[in-house]
Coordinates of C-alpha atoms in Angstrom, one line a residue:
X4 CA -139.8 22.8 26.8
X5 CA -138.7 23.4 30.5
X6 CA -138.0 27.5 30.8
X7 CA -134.6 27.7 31.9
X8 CA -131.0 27.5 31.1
X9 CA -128.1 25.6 31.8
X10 CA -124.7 26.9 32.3
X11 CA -121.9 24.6 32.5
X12 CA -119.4 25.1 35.4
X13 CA -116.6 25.3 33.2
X14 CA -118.1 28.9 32.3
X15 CA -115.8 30.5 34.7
X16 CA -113.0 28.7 33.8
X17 CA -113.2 29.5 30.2
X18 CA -110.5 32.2 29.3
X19 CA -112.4 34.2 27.9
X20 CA -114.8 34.9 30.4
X21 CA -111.8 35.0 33.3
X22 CA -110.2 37.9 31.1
X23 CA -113.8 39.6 31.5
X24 CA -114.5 42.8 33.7
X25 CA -117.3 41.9 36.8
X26 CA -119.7 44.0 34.4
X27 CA -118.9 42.2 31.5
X28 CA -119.7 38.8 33.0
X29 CA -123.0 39.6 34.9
X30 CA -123.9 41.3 31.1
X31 CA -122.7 38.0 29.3
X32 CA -124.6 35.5 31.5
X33 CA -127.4 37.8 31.2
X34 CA -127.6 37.4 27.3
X35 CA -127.6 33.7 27.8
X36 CA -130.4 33.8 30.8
X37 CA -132.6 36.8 30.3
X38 CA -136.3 36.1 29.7
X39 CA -135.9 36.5 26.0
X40 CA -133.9 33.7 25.3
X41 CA -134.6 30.4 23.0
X42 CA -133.5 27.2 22.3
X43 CA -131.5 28.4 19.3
X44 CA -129.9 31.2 20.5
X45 CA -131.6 33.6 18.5
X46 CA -134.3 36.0 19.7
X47 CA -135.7 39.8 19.9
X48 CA -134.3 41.4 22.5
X49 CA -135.0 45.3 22.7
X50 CA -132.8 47.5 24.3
X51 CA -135.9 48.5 26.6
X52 CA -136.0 45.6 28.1
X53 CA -132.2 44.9 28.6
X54 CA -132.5 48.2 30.5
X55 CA -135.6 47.0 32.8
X56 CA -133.9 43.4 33.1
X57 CA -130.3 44.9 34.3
X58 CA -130.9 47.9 35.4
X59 CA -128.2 49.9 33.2
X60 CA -129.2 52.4 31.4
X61 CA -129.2 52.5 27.8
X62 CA -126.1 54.4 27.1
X63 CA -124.4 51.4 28.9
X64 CA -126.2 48.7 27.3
X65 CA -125.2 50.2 23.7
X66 CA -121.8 50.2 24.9
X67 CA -121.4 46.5 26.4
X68 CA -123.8 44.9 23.4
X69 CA -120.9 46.8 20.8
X70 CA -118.1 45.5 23.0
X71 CA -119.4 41.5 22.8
X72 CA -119.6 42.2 18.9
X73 CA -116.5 43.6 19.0
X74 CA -115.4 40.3 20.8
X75 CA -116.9 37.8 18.2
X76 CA -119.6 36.5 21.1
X77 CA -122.9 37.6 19.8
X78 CA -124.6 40.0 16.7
X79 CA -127.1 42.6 17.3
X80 CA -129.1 43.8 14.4
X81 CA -131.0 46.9 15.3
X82 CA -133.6 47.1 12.6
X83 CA -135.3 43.4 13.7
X84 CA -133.8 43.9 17.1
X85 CA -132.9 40.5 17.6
X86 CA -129.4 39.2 18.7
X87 CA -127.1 36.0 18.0
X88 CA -124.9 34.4 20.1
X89 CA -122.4 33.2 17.9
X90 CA -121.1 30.3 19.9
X91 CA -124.5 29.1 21.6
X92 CA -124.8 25.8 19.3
X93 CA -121.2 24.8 20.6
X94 CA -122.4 24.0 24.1
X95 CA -126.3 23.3 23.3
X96 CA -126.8 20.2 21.1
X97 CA -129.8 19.7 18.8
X98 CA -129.6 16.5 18.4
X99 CA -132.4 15.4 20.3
X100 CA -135.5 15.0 18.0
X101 CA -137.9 17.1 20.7
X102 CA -134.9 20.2 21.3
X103 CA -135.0 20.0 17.2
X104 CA -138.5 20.7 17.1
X105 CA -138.5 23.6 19.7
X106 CA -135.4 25.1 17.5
X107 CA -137.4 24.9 13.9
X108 CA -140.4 26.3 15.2
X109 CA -138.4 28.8 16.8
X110 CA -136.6 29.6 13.4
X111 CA -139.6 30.4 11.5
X112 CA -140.1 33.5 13.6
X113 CA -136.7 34.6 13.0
X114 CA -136.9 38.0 10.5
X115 CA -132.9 38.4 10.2
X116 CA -132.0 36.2 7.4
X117 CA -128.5 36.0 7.4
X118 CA -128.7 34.5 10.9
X119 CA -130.6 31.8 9.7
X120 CA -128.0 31.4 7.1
X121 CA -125.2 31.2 10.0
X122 CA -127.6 29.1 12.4
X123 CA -127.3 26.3 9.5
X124 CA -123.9 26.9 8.8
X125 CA -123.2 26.4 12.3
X126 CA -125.1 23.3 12.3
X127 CA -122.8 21.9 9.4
X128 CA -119.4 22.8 11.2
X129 CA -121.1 20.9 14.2
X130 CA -122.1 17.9 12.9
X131 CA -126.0 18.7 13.9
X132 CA -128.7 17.8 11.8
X133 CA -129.7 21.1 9.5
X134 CA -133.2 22.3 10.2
X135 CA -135.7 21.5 7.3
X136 CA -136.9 25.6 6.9
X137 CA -137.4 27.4 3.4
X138 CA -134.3 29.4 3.7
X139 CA -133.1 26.3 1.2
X140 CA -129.1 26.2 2.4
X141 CA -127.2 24.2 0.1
X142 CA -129.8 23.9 -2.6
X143 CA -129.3 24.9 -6.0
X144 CA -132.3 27.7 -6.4
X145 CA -130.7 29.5 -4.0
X146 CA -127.2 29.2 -5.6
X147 CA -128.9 30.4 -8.9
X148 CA -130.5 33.5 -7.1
X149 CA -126.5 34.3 -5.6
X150 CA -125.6 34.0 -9.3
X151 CA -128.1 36.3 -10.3
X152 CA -127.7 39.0 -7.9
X153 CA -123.9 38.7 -8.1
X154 CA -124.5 39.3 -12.2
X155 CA -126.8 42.4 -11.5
X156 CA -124.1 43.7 -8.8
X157 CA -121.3 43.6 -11.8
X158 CA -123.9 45.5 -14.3
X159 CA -125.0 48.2 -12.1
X160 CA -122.3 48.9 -10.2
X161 CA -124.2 49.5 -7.0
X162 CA -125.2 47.3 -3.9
X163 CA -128.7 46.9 -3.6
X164 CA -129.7 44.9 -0.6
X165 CA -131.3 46.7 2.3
X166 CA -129.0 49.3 4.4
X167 CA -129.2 47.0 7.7
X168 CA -126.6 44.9 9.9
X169 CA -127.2 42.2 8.4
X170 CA -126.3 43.4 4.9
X171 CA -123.0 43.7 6.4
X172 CA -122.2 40.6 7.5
X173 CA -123.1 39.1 4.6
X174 CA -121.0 41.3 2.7
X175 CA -118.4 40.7 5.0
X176 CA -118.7 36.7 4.6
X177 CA -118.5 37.7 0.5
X178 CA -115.3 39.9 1.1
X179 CA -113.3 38.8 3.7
X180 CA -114.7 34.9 4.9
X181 CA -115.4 33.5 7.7
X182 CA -118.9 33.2 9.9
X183 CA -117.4 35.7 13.0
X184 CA -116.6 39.2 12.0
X185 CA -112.2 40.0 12.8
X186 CA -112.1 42.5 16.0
X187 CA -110.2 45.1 14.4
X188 CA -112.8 45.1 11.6
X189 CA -115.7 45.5 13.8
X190 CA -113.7 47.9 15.4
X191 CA -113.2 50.3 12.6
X192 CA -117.4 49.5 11.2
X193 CA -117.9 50.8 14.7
X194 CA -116.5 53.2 14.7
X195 CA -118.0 54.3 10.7
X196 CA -121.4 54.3 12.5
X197 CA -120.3 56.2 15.3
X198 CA -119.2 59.1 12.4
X199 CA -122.7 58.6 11.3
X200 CA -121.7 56.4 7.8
X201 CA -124.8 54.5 7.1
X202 CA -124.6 50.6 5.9
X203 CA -125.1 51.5 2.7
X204 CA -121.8 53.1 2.6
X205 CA -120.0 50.3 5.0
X206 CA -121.1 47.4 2.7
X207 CA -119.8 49.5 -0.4
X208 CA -116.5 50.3 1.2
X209 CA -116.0 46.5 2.0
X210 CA -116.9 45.7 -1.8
X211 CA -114.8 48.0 -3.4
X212 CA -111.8 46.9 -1.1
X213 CA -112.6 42.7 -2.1
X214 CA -112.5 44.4 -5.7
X215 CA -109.0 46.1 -5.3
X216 CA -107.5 42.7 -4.2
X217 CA -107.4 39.2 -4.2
X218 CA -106.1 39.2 -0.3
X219 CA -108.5 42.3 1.0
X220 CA -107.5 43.3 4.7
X221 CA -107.9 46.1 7.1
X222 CA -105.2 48.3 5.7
X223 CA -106.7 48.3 2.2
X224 CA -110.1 48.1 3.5
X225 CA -108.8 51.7 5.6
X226 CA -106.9 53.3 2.8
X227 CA -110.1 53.2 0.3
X228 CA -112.1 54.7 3.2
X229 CA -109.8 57.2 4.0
X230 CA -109.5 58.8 0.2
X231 CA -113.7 58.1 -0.2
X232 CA -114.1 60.5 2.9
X233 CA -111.4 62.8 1.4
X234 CA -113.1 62.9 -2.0
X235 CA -116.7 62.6 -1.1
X236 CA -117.4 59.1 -2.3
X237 CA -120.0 56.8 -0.8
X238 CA -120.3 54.2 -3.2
X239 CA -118.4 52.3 -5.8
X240 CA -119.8 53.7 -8.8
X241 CA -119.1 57.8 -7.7
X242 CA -115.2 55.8 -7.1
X243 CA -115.2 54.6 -10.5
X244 CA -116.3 58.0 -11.5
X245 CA -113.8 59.8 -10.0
X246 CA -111.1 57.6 -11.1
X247 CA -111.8 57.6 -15.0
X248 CA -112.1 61.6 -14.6
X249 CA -108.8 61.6 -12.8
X250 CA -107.3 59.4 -16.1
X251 CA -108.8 61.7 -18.2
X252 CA -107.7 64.9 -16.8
X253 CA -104.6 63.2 -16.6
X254 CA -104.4 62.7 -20.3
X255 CA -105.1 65.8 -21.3
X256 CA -102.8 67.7 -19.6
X257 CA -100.2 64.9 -20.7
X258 CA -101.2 66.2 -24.0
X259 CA -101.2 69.9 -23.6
X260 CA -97.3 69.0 -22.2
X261 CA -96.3 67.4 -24.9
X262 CA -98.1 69.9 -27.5
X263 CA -96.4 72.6 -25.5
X264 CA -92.4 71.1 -25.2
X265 CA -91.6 70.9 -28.5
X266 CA -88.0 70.7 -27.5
X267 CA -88.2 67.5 -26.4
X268 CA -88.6 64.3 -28.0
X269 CA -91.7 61.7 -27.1
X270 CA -89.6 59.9 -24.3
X271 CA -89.1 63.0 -22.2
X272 CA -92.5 63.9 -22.2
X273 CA -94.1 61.1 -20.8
X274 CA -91.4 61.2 -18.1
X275 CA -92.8 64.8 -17.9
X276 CA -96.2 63.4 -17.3
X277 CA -95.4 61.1 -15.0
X278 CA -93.2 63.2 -13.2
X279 CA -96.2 65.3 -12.9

């Protein structure tokens, strides 16, 4: 396979890319160009070498990578150091039988799971043929493993995948939908990590807030975060906790009122409790 890669003219035309800072679209066509790239649109890429590549430094290569995630374009998963770009399949066909080869052998070497999860789902909404790997998408061992792990997740209470990016995006996909993480949701994950609130505690917060409703949004998703930081909580068990000790306490001083009122009848007292 020839080692280079093809950007269509209609690059600077796109509206995205036009609404783009200068820096932003010498860092965007370097993600698709760089000497790391493949076929598939999946490959390590350590900061290090972005740095050597560009010539930014890294404080400025954190800050553009977290602004294309923020935009939807690519994922960056720092433990396996490798990076997506979520819309590469839409203007490079697998179709051909030898570009499918390059892309399954390039596949295997993938570590970041959920990415190979997205790469097929991709090739579904694209109408490409599904590469034949063992991550088995569609078949029903793997649906019978989801079941399972969904089961143990109700039982214990607690999430128990590894604390990495990619454990959020999955989690994400469970809660909320979709394939592309919303802005404003990155946005505020972001800005979590930034106020140094590990995965563990992101992917929690996201299943507690797909728990508290059947239509989960950003609003919910900020109001549980805000009374877990107030209180102390970092996972969904210390929130169920905490909630059946504030019913209890509750209770009991609803009965201490009542014991103590005697002038009033049943009625009132509950309206004392609630008042309360």
């Amino acid at each position: 396979m020839a080692v280079y890669r093809q950007i269509q003219v209609s690059f600077w035309q796109d509206p995205f890319v036009i609404s783009l800072t200068p820096e932003e679209k010498y860092f965007y066509l370097y993600l698709m160009t760089n000497s790391k790239t493949t076929q598939c649109g999946i490959y390590e890429l350590p900061k290090r070498i972005v740095e050597f590549e560009t010539g930014y430094h890294r404080e400025t290569v954190d800050k553009l990578l977290e602004r294309f995630v923020q935009y939807g374009k690519v994922l960056y998963n720092d433990h396996t150091q490798e990076i997506m770009l979520v819309n590469w399949l839409k203007y490079n066909s697998i179709k051909s039988p030898k570009v499918r080869m390059c892309v399954e052998k390039e596949l295997q070497s993938i570590k970041n799971t959920e990415y190979l999860y997205r790469f097929g789902s991709l090739c579904k909404d694209y109408g490409y043929p599904i590469p034949t790997l063992s991550i088995g998408l569609g078949e029903e061992e793997e649906k019978e493993e989801e079941k399972e792990e969904e089961k143990e997740e109700e039982e214990t209470g607690q999430f128990s995948a590894a604390t990495t990016d990619e454990s959020i995006m999955g989690i994400y996909t469970k809660v909320f939908g979709g394939l592309n993480m919303n802005g404003l949701i990155s946005e505020f994950v972001i800005n979590l990590k930034k106020k140094n609130y590990n995965d563990s505690f992101i992917t929690e917060l996201m299943l507690e807030t797909g728990e508290s409703s059947s239509q989960p949004n950003l609003k919910l998703m900020q109001a549980i975060a805000d009374r877990w930081i107030k209180e102390g909580i970092y996972s969904r068990k210390q929130s169920k906790e905490q909630k059946e000790r504030r019913v209890n306490n509750a209770e009991s001083q609803g009965r201490f009122e009542k014991g103590n009122q005697s002038g009033r009848n049943s009625a009132e007292s509950e309206y004392a409790f609630l008042d309360k």
